PDB file of C-alpha atoms in Angstrom:
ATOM      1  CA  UNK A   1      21.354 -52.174  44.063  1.00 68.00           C
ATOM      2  CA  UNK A   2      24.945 -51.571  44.806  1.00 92.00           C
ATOM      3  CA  UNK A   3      27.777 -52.672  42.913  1.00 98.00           C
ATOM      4  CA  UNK A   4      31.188 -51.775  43.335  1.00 98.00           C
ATOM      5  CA  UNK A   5      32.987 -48.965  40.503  1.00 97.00           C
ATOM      6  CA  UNK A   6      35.529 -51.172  39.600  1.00 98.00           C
ATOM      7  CA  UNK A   7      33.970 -54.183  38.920  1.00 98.00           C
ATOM      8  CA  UNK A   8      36.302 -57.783  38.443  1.00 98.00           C
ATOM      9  CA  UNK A   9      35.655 -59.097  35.139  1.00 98.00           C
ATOM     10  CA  UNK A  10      36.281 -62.953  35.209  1.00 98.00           C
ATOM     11  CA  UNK A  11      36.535 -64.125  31.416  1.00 97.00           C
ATOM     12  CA  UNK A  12      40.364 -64.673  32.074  1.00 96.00           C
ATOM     13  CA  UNK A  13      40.439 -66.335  35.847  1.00 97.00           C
ATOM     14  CA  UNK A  14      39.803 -70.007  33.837  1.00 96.00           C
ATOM     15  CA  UNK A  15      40.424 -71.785  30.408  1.00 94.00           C
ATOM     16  CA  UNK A  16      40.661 -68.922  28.090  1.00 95.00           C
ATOM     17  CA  UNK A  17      43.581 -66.940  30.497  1.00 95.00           C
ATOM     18  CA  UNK A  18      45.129 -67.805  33.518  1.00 94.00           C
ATOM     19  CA  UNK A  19      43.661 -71.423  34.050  1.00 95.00           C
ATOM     20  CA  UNK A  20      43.603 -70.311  37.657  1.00 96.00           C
ATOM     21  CA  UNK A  21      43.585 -73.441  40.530  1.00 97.00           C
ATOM     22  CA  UNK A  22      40.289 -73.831  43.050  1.00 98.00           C
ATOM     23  CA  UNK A  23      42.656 -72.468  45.398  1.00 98.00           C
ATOM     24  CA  UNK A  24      43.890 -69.538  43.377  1.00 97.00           C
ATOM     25  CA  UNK A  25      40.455 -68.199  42.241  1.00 97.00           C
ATOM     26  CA  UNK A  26      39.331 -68.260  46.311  1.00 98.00           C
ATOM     27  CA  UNK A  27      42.547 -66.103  47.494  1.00 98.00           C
ATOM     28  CA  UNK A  28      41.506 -63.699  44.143  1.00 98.00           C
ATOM     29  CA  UNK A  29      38.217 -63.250  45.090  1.00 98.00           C
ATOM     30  CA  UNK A  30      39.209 -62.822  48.727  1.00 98.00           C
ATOM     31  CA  UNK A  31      42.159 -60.174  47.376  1.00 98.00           C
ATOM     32  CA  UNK A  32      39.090 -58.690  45.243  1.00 98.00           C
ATOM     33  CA  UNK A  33      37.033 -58.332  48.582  1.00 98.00           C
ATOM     34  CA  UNK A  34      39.461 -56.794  50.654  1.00 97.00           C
ATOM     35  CA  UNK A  35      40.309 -53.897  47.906  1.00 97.00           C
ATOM     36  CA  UNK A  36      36.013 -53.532  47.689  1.00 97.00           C
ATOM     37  CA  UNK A  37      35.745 -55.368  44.820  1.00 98.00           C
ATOM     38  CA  UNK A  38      32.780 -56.824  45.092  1.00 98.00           C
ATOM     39  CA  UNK A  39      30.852 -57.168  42.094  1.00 98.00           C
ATOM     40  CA  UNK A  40      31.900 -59.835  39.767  1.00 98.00           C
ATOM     41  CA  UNK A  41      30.954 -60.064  35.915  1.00 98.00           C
ATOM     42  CA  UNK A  42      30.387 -63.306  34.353  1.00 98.00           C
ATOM     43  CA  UNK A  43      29.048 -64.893  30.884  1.00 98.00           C
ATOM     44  CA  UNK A  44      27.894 -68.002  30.023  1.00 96.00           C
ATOM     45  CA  UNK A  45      30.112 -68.465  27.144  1.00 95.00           C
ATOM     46  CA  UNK A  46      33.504 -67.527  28.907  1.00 96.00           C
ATOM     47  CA  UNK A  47      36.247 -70.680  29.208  1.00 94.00           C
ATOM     48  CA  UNK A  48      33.648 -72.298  26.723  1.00 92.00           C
ATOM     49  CA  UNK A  49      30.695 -72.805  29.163  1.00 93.00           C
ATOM     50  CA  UNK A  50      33.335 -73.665  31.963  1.00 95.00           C
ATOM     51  CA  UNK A  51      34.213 -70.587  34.072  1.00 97.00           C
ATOM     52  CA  UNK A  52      31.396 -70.817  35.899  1.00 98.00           C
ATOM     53  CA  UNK A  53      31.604 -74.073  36.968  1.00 97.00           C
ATOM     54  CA  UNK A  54      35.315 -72.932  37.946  1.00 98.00           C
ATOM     55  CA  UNK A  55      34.355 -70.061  39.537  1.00 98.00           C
ATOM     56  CA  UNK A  56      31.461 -71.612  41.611  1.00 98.00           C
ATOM     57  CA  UNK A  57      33.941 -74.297  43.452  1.00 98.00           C
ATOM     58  CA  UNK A  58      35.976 -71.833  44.241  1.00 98.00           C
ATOM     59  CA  UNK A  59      33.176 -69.377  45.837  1.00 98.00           C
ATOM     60  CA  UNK A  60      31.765 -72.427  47.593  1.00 97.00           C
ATOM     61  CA  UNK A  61      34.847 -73.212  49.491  1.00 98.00           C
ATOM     62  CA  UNK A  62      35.830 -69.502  50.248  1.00 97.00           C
ATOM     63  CA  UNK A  63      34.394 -68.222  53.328  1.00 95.00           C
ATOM     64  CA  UNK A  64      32.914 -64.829  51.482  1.00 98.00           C
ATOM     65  CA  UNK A  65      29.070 -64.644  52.262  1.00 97.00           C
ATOM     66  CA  UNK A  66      26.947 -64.467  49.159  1.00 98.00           C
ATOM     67  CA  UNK A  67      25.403 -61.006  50.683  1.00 97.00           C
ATOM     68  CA  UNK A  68      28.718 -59.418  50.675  1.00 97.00           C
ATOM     69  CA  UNK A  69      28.913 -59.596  46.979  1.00 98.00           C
ATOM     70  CA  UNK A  70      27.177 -58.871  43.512  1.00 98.00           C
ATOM     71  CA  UNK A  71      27.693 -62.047  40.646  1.00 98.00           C
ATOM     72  CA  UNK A  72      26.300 -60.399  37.124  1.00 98.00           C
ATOM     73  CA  UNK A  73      26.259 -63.013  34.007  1.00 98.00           C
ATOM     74  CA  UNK A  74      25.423 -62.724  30.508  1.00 98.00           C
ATOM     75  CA  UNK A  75      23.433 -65.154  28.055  1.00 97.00           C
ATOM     76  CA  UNK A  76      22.187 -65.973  24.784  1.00 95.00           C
ATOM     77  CA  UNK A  77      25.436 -66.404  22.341  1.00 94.00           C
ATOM     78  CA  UNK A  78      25.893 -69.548  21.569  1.00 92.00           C
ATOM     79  CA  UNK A  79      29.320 -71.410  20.166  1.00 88.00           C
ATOM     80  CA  UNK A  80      29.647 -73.569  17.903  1.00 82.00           C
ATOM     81  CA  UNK A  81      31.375 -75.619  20.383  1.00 78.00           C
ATOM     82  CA  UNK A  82      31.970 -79.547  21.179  1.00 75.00           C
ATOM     83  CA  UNK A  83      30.315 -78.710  25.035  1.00 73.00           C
ATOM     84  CA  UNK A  84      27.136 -77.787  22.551  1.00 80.00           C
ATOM     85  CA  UNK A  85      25.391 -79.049  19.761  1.00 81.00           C
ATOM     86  CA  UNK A  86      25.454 -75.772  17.473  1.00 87.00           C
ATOM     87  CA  UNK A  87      25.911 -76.096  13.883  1.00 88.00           C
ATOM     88  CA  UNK A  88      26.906 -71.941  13.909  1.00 91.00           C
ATOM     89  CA  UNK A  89      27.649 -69.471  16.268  1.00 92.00           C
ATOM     90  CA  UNK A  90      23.854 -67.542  16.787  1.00 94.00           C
ATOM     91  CA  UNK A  91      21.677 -66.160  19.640  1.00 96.00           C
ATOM     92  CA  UNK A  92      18.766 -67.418  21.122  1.00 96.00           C
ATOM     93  CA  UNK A  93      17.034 -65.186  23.403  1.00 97.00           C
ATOM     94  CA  UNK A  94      13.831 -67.666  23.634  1.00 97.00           C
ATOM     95  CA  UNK A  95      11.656 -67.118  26.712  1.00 97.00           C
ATOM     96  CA  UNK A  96      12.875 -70.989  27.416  1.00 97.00           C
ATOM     97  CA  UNK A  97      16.252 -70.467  26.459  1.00 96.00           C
ATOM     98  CA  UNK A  98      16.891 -67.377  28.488  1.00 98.00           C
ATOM     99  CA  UNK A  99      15.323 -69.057  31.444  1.00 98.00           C
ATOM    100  CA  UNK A 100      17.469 -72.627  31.377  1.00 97.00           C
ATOM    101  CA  UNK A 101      20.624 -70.384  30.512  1.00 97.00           C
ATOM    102  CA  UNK A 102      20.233 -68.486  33.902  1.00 98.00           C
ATOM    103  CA  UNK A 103      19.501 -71.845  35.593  1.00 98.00           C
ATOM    104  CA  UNK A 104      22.401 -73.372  34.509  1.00 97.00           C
ATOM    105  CA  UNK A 105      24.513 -69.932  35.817  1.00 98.00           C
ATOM    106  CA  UNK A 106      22.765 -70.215  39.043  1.00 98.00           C
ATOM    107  CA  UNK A 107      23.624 -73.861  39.149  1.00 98.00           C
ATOM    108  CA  UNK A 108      27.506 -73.596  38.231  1.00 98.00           C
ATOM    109  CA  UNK A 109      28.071 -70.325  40.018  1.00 98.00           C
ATOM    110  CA  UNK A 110      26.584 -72.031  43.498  1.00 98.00           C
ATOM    111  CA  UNK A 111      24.023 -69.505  44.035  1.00 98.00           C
ATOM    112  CA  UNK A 112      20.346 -69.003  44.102  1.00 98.00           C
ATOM    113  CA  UNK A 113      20.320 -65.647  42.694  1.00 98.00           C
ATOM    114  CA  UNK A 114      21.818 -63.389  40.022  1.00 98.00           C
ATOM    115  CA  UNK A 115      21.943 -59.920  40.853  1.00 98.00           C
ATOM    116  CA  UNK A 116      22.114 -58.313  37.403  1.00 98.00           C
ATOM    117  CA  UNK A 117      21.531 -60.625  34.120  1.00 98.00           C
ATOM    118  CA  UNK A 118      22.240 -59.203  30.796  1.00 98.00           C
ATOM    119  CA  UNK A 119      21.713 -59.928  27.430  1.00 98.00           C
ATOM    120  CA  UNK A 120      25.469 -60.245  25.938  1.00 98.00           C
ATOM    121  CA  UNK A 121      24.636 -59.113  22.302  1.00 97.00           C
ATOM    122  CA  UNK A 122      21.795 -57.754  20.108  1.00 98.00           C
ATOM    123  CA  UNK A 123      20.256 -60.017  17.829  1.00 98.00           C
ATOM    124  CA  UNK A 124      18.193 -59.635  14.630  1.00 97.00           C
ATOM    125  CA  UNK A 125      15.345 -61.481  15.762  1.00 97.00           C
ATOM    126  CA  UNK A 126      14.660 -60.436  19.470  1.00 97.00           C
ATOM    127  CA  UNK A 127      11.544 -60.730  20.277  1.00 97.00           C
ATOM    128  CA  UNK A 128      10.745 -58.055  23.395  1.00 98.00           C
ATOM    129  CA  UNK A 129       7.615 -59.686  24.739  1.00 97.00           C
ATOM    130  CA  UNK A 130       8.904 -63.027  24.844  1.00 97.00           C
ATOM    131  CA  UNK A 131      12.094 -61.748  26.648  1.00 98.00           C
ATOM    132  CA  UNK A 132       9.762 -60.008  29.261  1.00 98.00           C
ATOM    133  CA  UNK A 133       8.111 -63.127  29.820  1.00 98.00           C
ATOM    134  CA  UNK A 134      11.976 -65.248  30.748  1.00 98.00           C
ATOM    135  CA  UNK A 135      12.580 -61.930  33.254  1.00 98.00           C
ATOM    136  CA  UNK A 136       9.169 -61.696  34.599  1.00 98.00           C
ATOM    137  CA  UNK A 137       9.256 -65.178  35.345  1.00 98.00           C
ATOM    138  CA  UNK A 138      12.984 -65.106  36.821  1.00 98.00           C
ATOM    139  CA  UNK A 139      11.748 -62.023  39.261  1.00 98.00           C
ATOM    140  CA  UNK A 140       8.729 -63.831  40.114  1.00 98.00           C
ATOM    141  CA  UNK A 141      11.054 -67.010  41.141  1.00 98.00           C
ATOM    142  CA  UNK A 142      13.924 -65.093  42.975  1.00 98.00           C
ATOM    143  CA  UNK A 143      16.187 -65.900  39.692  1.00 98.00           C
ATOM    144  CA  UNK A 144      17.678 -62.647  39.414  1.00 98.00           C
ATOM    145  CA  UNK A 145      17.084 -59.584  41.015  1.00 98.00           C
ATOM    146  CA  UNK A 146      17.926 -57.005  38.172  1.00 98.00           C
ATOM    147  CA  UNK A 147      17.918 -57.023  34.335  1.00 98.00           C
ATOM    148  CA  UNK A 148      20.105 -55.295  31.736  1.00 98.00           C
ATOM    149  CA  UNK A 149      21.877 -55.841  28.594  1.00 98.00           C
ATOM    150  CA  UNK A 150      25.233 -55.653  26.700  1.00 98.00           C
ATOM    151  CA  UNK A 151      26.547 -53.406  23.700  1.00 98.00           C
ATOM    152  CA  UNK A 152      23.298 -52.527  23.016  1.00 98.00           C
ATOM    153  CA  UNK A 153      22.104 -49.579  21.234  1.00 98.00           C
ATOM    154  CA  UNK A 154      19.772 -46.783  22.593  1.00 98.00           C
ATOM    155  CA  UNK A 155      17.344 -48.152  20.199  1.00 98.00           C
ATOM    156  CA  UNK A 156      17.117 -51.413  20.579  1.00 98.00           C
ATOM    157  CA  UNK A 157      17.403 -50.862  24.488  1.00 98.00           C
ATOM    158  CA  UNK A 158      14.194 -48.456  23.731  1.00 98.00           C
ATOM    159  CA  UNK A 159      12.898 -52.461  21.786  1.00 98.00           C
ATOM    160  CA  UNK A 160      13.649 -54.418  24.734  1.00 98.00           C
ATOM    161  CA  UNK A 161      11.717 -51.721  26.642  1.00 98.00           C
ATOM    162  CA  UNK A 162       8.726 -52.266  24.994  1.00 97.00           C
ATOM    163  CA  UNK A 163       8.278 -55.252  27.434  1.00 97.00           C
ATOM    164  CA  UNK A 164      10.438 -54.631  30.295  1.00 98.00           C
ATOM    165  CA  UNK A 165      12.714 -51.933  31.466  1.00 98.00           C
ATOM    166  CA  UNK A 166      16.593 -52.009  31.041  1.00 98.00           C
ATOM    167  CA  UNK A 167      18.555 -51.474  34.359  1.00 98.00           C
ATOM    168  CA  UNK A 168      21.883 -51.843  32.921  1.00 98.00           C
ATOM    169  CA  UNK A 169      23.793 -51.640  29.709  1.00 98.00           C
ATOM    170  CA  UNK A 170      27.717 -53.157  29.568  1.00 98.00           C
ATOM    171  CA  UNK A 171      29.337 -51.744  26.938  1.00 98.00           C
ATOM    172  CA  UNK A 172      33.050 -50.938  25.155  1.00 98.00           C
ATOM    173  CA  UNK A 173      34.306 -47.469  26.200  1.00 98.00           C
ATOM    174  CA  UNK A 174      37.913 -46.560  27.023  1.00 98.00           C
ATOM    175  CA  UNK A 175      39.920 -43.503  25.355  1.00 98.00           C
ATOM    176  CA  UNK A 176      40.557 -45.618  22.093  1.00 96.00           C
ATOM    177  CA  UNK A 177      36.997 -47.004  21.803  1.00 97.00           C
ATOM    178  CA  UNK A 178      34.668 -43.994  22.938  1.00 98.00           C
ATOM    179  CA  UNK A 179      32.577 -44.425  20.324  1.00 97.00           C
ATOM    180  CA  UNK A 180      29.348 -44.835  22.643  1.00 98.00           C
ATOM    181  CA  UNK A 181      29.754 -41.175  24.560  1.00 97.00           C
ATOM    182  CA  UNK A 182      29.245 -39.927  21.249  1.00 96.00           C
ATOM    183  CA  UNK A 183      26.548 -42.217  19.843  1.00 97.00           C
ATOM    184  CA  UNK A 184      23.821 -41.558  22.610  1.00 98.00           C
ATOM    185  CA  UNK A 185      24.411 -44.970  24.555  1.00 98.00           C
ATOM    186  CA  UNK A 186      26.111 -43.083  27.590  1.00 98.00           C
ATOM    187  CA  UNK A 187      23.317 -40.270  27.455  1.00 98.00           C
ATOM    188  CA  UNK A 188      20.982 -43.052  27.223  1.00 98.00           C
ATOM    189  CA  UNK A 189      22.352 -43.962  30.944  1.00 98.00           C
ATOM    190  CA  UNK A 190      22.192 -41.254  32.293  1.00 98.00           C
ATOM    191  CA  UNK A 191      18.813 -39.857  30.945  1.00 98.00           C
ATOM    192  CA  UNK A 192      17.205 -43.236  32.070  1.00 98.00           C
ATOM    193  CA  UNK A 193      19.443 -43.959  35.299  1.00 97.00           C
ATOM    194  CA  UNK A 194      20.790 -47.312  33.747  1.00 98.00           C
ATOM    195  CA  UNK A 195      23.636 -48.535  35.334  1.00 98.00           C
ATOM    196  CA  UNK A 196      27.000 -48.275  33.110  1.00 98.00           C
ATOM    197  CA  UNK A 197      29.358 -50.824  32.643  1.00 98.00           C
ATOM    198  CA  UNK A 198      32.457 -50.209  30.564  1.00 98.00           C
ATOM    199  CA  UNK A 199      34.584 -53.307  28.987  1.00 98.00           C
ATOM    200  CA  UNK A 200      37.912 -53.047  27.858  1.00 97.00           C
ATOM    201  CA  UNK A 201      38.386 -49.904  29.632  1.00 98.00           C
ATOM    202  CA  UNK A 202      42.142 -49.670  29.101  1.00 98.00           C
ATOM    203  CA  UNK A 203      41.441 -49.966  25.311  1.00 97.00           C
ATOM    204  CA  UNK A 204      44.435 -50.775  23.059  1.00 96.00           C
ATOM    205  CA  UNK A 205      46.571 -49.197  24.655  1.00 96.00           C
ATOM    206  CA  UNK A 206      48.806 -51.845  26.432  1.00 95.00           C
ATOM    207  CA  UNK A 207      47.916 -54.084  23.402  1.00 93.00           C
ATOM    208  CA  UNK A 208      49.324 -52.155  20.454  1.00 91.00           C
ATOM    209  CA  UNK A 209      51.980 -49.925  19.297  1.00 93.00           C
ATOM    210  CA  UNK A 210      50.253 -46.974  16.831  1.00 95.00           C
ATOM    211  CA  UNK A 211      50.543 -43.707  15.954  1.00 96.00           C
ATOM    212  CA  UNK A 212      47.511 -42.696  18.357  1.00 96.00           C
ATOM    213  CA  UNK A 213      48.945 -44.859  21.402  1.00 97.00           C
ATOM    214  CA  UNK A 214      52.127 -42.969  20.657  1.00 97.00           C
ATOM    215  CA  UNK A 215      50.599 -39.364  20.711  1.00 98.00           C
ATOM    216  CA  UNK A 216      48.934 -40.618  24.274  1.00 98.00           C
ATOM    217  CA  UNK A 217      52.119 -41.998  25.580  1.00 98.00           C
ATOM    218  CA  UNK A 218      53.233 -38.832  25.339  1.00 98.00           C
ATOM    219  CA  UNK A 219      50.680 -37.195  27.586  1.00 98.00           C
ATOM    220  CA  UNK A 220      50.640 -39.667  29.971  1.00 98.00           C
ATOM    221  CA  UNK A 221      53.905 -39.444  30.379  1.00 98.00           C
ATOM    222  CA  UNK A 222      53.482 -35.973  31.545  1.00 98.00           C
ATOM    223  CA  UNK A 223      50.127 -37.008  33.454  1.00 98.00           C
ATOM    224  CA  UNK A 224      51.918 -39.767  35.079  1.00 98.00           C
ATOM    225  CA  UNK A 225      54.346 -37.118  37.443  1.00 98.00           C
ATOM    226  CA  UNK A 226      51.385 -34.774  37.681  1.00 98.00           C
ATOM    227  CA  UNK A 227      48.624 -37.539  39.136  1.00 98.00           C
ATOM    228  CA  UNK A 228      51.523 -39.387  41.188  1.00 98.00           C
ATOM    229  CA  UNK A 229      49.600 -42.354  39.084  1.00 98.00           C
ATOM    230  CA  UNK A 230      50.295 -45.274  36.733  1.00 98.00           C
ATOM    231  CA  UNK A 231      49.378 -45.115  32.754  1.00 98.00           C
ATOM    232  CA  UNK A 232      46.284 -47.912  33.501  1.00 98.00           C
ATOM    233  CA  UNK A 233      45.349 -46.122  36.502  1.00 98.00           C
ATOM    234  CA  UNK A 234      44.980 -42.752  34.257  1.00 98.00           C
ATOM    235  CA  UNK A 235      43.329 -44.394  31.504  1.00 98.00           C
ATOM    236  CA  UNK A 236      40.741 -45.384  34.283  1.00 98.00           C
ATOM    237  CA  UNK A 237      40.450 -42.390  35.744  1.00 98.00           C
ATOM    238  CA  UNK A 238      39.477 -40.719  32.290  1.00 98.00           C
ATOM    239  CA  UNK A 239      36.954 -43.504  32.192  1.00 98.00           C
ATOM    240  CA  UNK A 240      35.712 -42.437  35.544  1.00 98.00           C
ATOM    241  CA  UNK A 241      35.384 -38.909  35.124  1.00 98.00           C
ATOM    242  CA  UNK A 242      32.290 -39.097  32.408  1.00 98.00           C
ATOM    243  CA  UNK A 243      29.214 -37.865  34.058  1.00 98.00           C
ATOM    244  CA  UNK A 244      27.199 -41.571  33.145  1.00 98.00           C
ATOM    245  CA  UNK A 245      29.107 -42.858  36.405  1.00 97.00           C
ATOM    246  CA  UNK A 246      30.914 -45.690  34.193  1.00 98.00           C
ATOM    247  CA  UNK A 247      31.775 -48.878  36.448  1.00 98.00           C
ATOM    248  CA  UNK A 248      35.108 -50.423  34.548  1.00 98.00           C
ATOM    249  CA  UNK A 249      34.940 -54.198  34.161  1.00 98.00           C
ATOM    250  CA  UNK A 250      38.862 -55.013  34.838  1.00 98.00           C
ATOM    251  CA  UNK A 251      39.976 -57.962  32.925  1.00 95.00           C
ATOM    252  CA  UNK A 252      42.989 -58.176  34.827  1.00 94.00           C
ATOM    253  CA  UNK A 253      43.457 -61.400  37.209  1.00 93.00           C
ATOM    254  CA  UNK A 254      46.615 -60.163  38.582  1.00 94.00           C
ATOM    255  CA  UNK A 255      46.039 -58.990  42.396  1.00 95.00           C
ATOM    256  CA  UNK A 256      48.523 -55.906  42.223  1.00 96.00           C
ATOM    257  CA  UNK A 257      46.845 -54.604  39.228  1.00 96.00           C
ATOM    258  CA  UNK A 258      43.295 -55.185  40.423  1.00 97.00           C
ATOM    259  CA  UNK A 259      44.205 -53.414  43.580  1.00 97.00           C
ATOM    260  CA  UNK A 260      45.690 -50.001  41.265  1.00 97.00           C
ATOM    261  CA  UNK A 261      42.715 -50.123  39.522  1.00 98.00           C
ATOM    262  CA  UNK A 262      40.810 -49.524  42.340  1.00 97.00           C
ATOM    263  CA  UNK A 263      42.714 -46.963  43.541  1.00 98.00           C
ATOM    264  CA  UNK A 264      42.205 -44.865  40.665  1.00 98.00           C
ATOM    265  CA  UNK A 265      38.402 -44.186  41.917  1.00 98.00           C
ATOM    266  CA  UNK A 266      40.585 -41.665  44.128  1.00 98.00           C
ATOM    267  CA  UNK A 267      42.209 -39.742  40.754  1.00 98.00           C
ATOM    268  CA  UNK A 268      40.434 -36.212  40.056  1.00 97.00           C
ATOM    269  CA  UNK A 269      41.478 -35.884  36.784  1.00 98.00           C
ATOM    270  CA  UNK A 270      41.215 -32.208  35.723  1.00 98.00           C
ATOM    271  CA  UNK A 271      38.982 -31.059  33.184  1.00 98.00           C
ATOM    272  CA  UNK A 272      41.470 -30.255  30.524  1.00 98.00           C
ATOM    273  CA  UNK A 273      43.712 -33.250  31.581  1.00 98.00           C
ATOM    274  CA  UNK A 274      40.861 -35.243  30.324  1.00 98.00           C
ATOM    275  CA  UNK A 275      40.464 -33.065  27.260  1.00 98.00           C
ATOM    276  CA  UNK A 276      44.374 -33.450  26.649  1.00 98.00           C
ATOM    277  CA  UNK A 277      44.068 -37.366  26.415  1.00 98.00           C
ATOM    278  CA  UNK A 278      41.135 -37.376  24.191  1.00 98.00           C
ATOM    279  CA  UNK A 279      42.879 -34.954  21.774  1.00 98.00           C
ATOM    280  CA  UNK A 280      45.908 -37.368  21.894  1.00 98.00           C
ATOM    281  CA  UNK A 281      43.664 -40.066  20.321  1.00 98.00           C
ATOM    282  CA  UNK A 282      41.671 -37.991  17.834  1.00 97.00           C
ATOM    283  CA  UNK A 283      44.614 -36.462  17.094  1.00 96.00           C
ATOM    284  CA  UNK A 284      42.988 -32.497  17.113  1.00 97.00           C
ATOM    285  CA  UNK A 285      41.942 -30.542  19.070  1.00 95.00           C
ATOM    286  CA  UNK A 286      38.156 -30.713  19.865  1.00 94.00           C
ATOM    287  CA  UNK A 287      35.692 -28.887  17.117  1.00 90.00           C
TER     288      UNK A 287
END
C-alpha cells in the first residue's frame, strides 16, 4: 500500500480549527492532490465526532476518485461529550465497538473502505484476541484494507500481535519530541517493516519561546541560507532523514504551507546538519 510522505492531517480542517466551508475543504483536498498529497489522516474523535461528516460532503462533491487517494482513521477514545453518552473520557476497543466505530467512519467519510485503521491510544484493558476478531472481520467484509495503531509502544504492539499483525504505528516525533528514536518504537518499524507516521512533526517549535527553541533558532538560522529552505521545511527534513522512512502528518490547513511541506521530501540534509539540530535541543553534544 502506498501512501504519500507527507501525509495531510485533518483534525484542524473543521470545528476544532479552521471551521473550513463544503467548498473550502474540496479546493484543499484538490490543492492537497495536485502537490501529491494524497493520503489523508482522520480520527473519530476530531471536531467532536464531526469532521468526518465534514470531510465526507466535501469529498463527495469534489471530483477526486476514491482510487487516487488513501483516507486512514483512528478509533476507540471516547469523550465525554454531549454527541455521546459517556460519563468519562475511556477506550473501548470491544470487537463490537471497534467494528460500529469503523462503520460509522465509512459512513461519514462517504466511502466503502478504509485503507489504514488504527487504534488511537493504548489502553489498560486491550484485549488482543478480541481486537483480531473486529479486524478479521473488517478484512473479511472489505472494511479496511490495512491495520495499525497509534503511540503505541514496541510492547504492547508485540500484545496486539499476539492476534494480528501491526502494519502501522502513528506516533509523536519531531526534534523536540524524539523520544521514540530512542525508546525502540522507530527500530520497531523498521525491524518489522511497519509503516511510520510522525504527528506533530514541527514539535514546539513555532508554538513556544524556550531556551532549547532558542539554541535551534540559532542553527536554523544558519541552515536556512545553506538549504535555500524555510525553518518548517528543515524541521521536516530532519524528520525525513531517519532511516524508519517517517511519513509527517501536517496539521497545517493552509495551502502554501502544505505545499512547502512537501517540498521538503527534496531537502538532503547532511549528516552532521542533522546532528547540529539535535545537539541544539539536547543542548550537548552527542555521548
Amino acid at each position: 500500500m502506498k501512501y504519500s510522505r507527507i501525509i495531510a492531517g485533518t483534525m484542524t480542517w473543521g470545528k476544532w480549527g479552521k471551521q473550513h466551508s463544503t467548498s473550502e475543504m474540496i479546493t484543499l483536498m484538490n490543492h492537497c492532490v495536485e502537490n501529491n498529497i494524497t493520503t489523508f489522516d482522520h480520527a473519530d474523535i476530531y471536531g467532536d465526532y464531526t469532521n468526518e461528516e465534514d470531510f465526507g460532503k466535501a469529498f463527495n462533491k469534489s471530483e477526486i476518485q476514491r482510487e487516487d487517494i488513501q483516507l486512514i482513521s483512528k478509533c476507540g477514545i471516547q469523550f465525554d461529550v454531549k454527541e455521546r453518552s459517556n460519563r468519562v473520557k475511556h477506550y473501548d476497543y470491544g470487537k463490537d465497538y471497534i467494528i460500529s466505530s469503523v462503520e460509522r467512519s465509512l459512513k461519514m467519510l462517504q466511502t466503502d473502505y478504509l485503507d489504514l485503521l488504527l487504534l488511537h491510544r493504548p489502553s489498560p484493558l486491550m484485549n488482543p484476541s478480541e481486537i483480531a476478531e473486529a479486524v478479521d472481520k473488517l478484512r473479511e467484509d472489505g472494511k479496511i484494507r490495512q491495520f495499525g495503531v497509534s503511540n503505541f509502544t514496541p510492547s504492547q504492539i508485540q500484545l496486539i500481535e499476539k492476534g494480528v499483525q501491526v502494519d502501522a504505528n502513528q506516533v509523536e516525533f519531531s526534534l523536540s519530541s524524539n523520544g521514540v528514536m530512542k525508546d525502540g518504537t522507530l527500530d520497531d518499524c523498521i525491524t518489522y517493516d511497519r509503516l511510520a507516521m510522525s504527528w506533530s512533526p514541527l514539535g514546539s517549535y513555532f508554538r513556544e519561546e524556550s531556551k532549547v527553541n532558542t539554541r535551534i533558532k540559532k542553527v536554523l538560522a544558519e541552515l536556512t541560507k545553506k538549504y535555500d529552505a524555510t525553518e518548517d521545511q528543515l524541521l521536516l527534513a530532519w524528520v525525513l532523514t531517519h532511516p524508519s522512512k517517517v511519513h509527517p502528518v501536517v496539521g497545517t490547513a493552509t495551502p502554501k504551507r502544505l505545499k512547502k511541506a512537501m517540498e521538503a521530501i527534496a531537502i538532503d540534509l547532511e549528516l552532521q546538519d542533522w546532528f547540529l539540530l539535535l545537539e541544539a535541543n539536547e543542548g550537548h553534544e552527542v555521548a
